[in-house]
Short mmCIF file of C-alpha atoms in Angstrom, two decimals:
data_model
loop_
_atom_site.label_atom_id
_atom_site.label_comp_id
_atom_site.label_asym_id
_atom_site.label_seq_id
_atom_site.Cartn_x
_atom_site.Cartn_y
_atom_site.Cartn_z
CA GLU V 21 -122.76 26.01 132.11
CA ALA V 22 -119.49 24.58 133.27
CA GLU V 23 -116.60 24.13 130.91
CA VAL V 24 -112.99 23.15 131.30
CA ALA V 25 -110.65 26.12 131.20
CA GLN V 26 -107.08 26.40 129.40
CA SER V 27 -104.74 28.79 129.29
CA PRO V 28 -102.75 30.17 127.08
CA ARG V 29 -104.84 29.68 123.93
CA TYR V 30 -102.05 30.42 121.77
CA LYS V 31 -98.37 30.05 122.55
CA ILE V 32 -95.17 30.70 120.57
CA THR V 33 -91.69 29.78 121.86
CA GLU V 34 -88.36 28.96 120.65
CA LYS V 35 -86.90 25.67 120.65
CA SER V 36 -85.08 24.78 123.57
CA GLN V 37 -87.09 26.91 125.81
CA ALA V 38 -89.54 25.67 128.34
CA VAL V 39 -93.26 26.14 128.10
CA ALA V 40 -96.13 25.37 130.49
CA PHE V 41 -99.85 24.87 129.95
CA TRP V 42 -102.52 25.19 132.53
CA CYS V 43 -106.00 23.62 132.87
CA ASP V 44 -109.22 23.65 135.09
CA PRO V 45 -111.20 20.77 134.91
CA ILE V 46 -115.04 21.06 135.72
CA SER V 47 -115.63 20.93 139.18
CA GLY V 48 -116.08 17.39 140.77
CA HIS V 49 -114.57 16.04 137.86
CA ALA V 50 -112.06 13.14 139.25
CA THR V 51 -110.46 12.21 135.71
CA LEU V 52 -108.35 14.65 134.13
CA TYR V 53 -106.74 13.88 130.41
CA TRP V 54 -103.99 15.87 128.36
CA TYR V 55 -104.14 15.18 124.75
CA ARG V 56 -101.93 16.21 121.83
CA GLN V 57 -103.36 16.62 118.71
CA ILE V 58 -101.59 17.19 115.57
CA LEU V 59 -103.38 19.10 112.78
CA GLY V 60 -105.51 16.61 110.63
CA GLN V 61 -105.08 13.62 113.30
CA GLY V 62 -106.91 12.63 116.47
CA PRO V 63 -106.25 13.40 119.65
CA GLU V 64 -103.09 11.44 121.21
CA LEU V 65 -103.60 10.63 125.12
CA LEU V 66 -100.33 11.97 126.62
CA VAL V 67 -101.34 11.47 130.31
CA GLN V 68 -104.45 10.58 132.72
CA PHE V 69 -105.24 11.59 136.23
CA GLN V 70 -107.54 10.21 138.61
CA ASP V 71 -107.75 12.81 141.18
CA GLU V 72 -104.29 13.48 141.92
CA SER V 73 -102.57 10.24 140.53
CA VAL V 74 -101.40 9.15 137.43
CA VAL V 75 -103.03 6.50 136.11
CA ASP V 76 -101.56 6.31 132.51
CA ASP V 77 -98.55 8.26 131.21
CA SER V 78 -97.29 5.89 128.94
CA GLN V 79 -97.32 8.07 126.04
CA LEU V 80 -95.80 11.10 127.41
CA PRO V 81 -91.98 11.68 126.52
CA LYS V 82 -90.77 11.68 130.01
CA ASP V 83 -87.25 13.03 129.13
CA ARG V 84 -89.04 16.40 128.19
CA PHE V 85 -92.67 16.44 129.31
CA SER V 86 -93.97 16.63 132.98
CA ALA V 87 -97.43 16.91 134.09
CA GLU V 88 -98.82 17.20 137.70
CA ARG V 89 -102.07 17.64 139.38
CA LEU V 90 -101.29 18.10 142.76
CA LYS V 91 -104.31 18.97 144.61
CA GLY V 92 -106.40 16.69 142.34
CA VAL V 93 -108.11 19.80 140.59
CA ASP V 94 -106.01 21.95 138.18
CA SER V 95 -103.44 20.41 136.29
CA THR V 96 -100.17 21.75 134.71
CA LEU V 97 -98.16 20.19 131.48
CA LYS V 98 -94.47 21.39 131.16
CA ILE V 99 -92.25 20.90 128.24
CA GLN V 100 -88.52 21.73 128.67
CA PRO V 101 -87.00 21.95 126.22
CA ALA V 102 -89.37 22.42 123.42
CA GLU V 103 -88.73 20.74 119.94
CA LEU V 104 -89.87 21.88 116.96
CA GLY V 105 -92.03 18.68 116.65
CA ASP V 106 -93.82 19.53 119.83
CA SER V 107 -95.89 22.23 117.59
CA ALA V 108 -99.81 20.95 118.26
CA MET V 109 -102.78 21.47 120.10
CA TYR V 110 -102.71 20.54 123.63
CA LEU V 111 -106.14 19.34 124.53
CA CYS V 112 -107.13 19.06 128.21
CA ALA V 113 -110.52 16.94 129.32
CA SER V 114 -112.18 16.05 131.88
CA SER V 115 -114.68 13.20 133.19
CA ALA V 116 -116.87 12.67 136.02
CA VAL V 117 -117.50 9.02 135.71
CA ARG V 118 -114.73 6.13 136.30
CA GLN V 119 -113.93 4.66 133.13
CA GLY V 120 -115.86 1.73 132.28
CA LEU V 121 -119.30 3.13 132.55
CA ASN V 122 -118.62 5.94 130.10
CA THR V 123 -116.47 7.74 127.80
CA GLU V 124 -117.82 10.98 127.79
CA ALA V 125 -115.05 13.62 128.34
CA PHE V 126 -115.47 17.40 128.24
CA PHE V 127 -112.67 19.41 126.37
CA GLY V 128 -111.56 22.75 126.93
CA GLN V 129 -110.32 24.90 123.98
CA GLY V 130 -107.12 24.00 124.14
CA THR V 131 -103.32 25.60 123.92
CA ARG V 132 -102.10 25.82 120.48
CA LEU V 133 -98.13 25.68 120.68
CA THR V 134 -95.92 26.71 117.75
CA VAL V 135 -92.15 26.17 118.29
CA VAL V 136 -89.79 28.15 116.03
CA GLY P 7 -100.54 3.39 117.57
CA GLN P 8 -104.01 3.82 116.33
CA SER P 9 -105.99 0.76 117.02
CA LEU P 10 -109.07 2.12 115.52
CA GLU P 11 -109.97 2.51 111.91
CA GLN P 12 -112.26 4.68 110.12
CA PRO P 13 -112.22 6.57 106.62
CA SER P 14 -110.20 9.70 106.43
CA GLU P 15 -112.77 11.52 104.28
CA VAL P 16 -116.68 11.39 103.31
CA THR P 17 -118.73 13.52 101.23
CA ALA P 18 -122.39 14.00 101.37
CA VAL P 19 -124.93 16.24 100.01
CA GLU P 20 -127.26 18.50 102.17
CA GLY P 21 -130.34 16.81 103.32
CA ALA P 22 -128.85 13.31 102.98
CA ILE P 23 -127.99 10.87 105.10
CA VAL P 24 -124.11 9.67 105.56
CA GLN P 25 -122.61 6.73 107.67
CA ILE P 26 -119.12 7.15 108.93
CA ASN P 27 -117.85 3.62 110.04
CA CYS P 28 -115.36 2.57 112.61
CA THR P 29 -113.55 -0.76 113.57
CA TYR P 30 -111.45 -0.82 116.87
CA GLN P 31 -109.29 -3.22 118.70
CA THR P 32 -111.02 -5.80 121.04
CA SER P 33 -108.53 -6.06 123.67
CA GLY P 34 -109.91 -4.59 127.13
CA PHE P 35 -112.66 -2.79 125.33
CA TYR P 36 -115.94 -1.50 126.75
CA GLY P 37 -117.38 1.23 125.08
CA LEU P 38 -117.43 3.12 121.75
CA SER P 39 -118.06 6.85 121.87
CA TRP P 40 -117.99 9.40 118.97
CA TYR P 41 -116.62 12.99 119.10
CA GLN P 42 -117.50 15.77 116.82
CA GLN P 43 -114.83 18.82 116.08
CA HIS P 44 -115.44 21.75 113.87
CA ASP P 45 -112.09 23.40 112.61
CA GLY P 46 -110.35 25.33 115.33
CA GLY P 47 -112.77 24.15 118.05
CA ALA P 48 -112.63 21.25 120.85
CA PRO P 49 -113.93 17.87 120.37
CA THR P 50 -117.62 17.59 121.72
CA PHE P 51 -119.20 14.42 122.68
CA LEU P 52 -122.06 12.96 120.65
CA SER P 53 -122.71 9.57 121.88
CA TYR P 54 -121.67 6.47 123.44
CA ASN P 55 -122.49 2.52 122.74
CA ALA P 56 -121.41 -0.13 125.87
CA LEU P 57 -123.97 -2.63 124.10
CA ASP P 58 -124.78 -4.02 120.90
CA GLY P 59 -127.40 -1.97 119.06
CA LEU P 60 -128.45 1.43 117.97
CA GLU P 61 -128.50 4.52 120.36
CA GLU P 62 -130.51 7.30 118.92
CA THR P 63 -130.14 11.34 119.72
CA GLY P 64 -132.10 13.54 117.23
CA ARG P 65 -130.67 13.74 113.88
CA PHE P 66 -127.44 11.47 115.12
CA SER P 67 -127.63 7.65 115.74
CA SER P 68 -124.74 5.35 116.68
CA PHE P 69 -124.42 1.62 116.30
CA LEU P 70 -122.46 -1.20 117.91
CA SER P 71 -121.69 -4.48 116.90
CA ARG P 72 -119.23 -6.26 119.85
CA SER P 73 -119.10 -9.43 117.76
CA ASP P 74 -117.76 -7.53 114.68
CA SER P 75 -115.52 -4.77 116.85
CA TYR P 76 -117.46 -2.46 114.52
CA GLY P 77 -119.78 0.57 114.94
CA TYR P 78 -120.78 3.61 113.00
CA LEU P 79 -122.23 7.01 113.13
CA LEU P 80 -125.43 7.89 111.09
CA LEU P 81 -126.08 11.59 110.38
CA GLN P 82 -129.68 12.14 108.95
CA GLU P 83 -130.94 14.98 107.11
CA LEU P 84 -127.57 16.67 107.10
CA GLN P 85 -127.08 20.44 107.36
CA MET P 86 -124.22 22.52 106.30
CA LYS P 87 -123.27 22.92 109.95
CA ASP P 88 -122.57 19.31 110.27
CA SER P 89 -119.21 19.92 108.10
CA ALA P 90 -116.35 18.68 110.67
CA SER P 91 -114.23 16.04 111.62
CA TYR P 92 -115.89 12.93 113.58
CA PHE P 93 -113.66 10.68 115.85
CA CYS P 94 -114.63 7.16 117.21
CA ALA P 95 -113.06 6.58 120.39
CA GLU P 96 -112.76 3.55 122.38
CA GLY P 97 -112.71 3.02 125.98
CA ARG P 98 -110.29 0.37 126.84
CA ASP P 99 -108.25 -0.51 129.92
CA ASP P 100 -109.64 2.74 131.76
CA LYS P 101 -108.39 5.13 128.88
CA ILE P 102 -110.20 6.87 126.14
CA ILE P 103 -108.46 6.28 122.79
CA PHE P 104 -109.33 8.38 119.63
CA GLY P 105 -109.38 7.37 116.06
CA LYS P 106 -107.40 9.59 113.34
CA GLY P 107 -111.08 11.24 112.49
CA THR P 108 -113.24 11.28 109.52
CA ARG P 109 -113.58 14.55 107.72
CA LEU P 110 -117.31 15.17 106.54
CA HIS P 111 -117.69 17.24 103.40
CA ILE P 112 -121.17 18.39 102.84
CA LEU P 113 -122.22 19.63 99.39
CA PRO P 114 -125.31 22.22 98.99
#
């Protein structure tokens, strides 16, 4: 069964260091999302891609976060420098259908980031 | 900020029925979906409503009333494995926006 792949599963980093997360969506899925989830809360959308284009990054802290999906397939989310408040689960999701028709997104297992 | 409202916790007994409500913001809305997330796991899609009415998938049903900006998830014949967090998520302006989630506790 096709699934969204994320790596690493866990990451511990010191504050002020750089960290990167990788996501490989389900093959053929044009829409890719990065969400951040703090324990006990719902996923918060950071950035959304349609193919290689960013369609929404209004909630991405652009002074320290960046995201790219250069060939419209896999994607990387980077934080530089990391801060203590960035500790959270970072979830990648993908969907096949253009929004407006369905809101079924498939999630990866996430990267749990701990900043110390 | 969050535009969806759902209860933070619900408790029910094994074998019973439970309803989790969700209200949403209407601007740009086109559909409401529900996701389940077990501790340490990823959210998984349960259902989607774009039109008013009830959608049934096995023990789970989801309802939408666009005129009331309201929906709910109905879980029947509760099993212990249903203990999880449940999120309503609205499709709005080409995005999927999640609520804060409802933690479902099931008592034996």
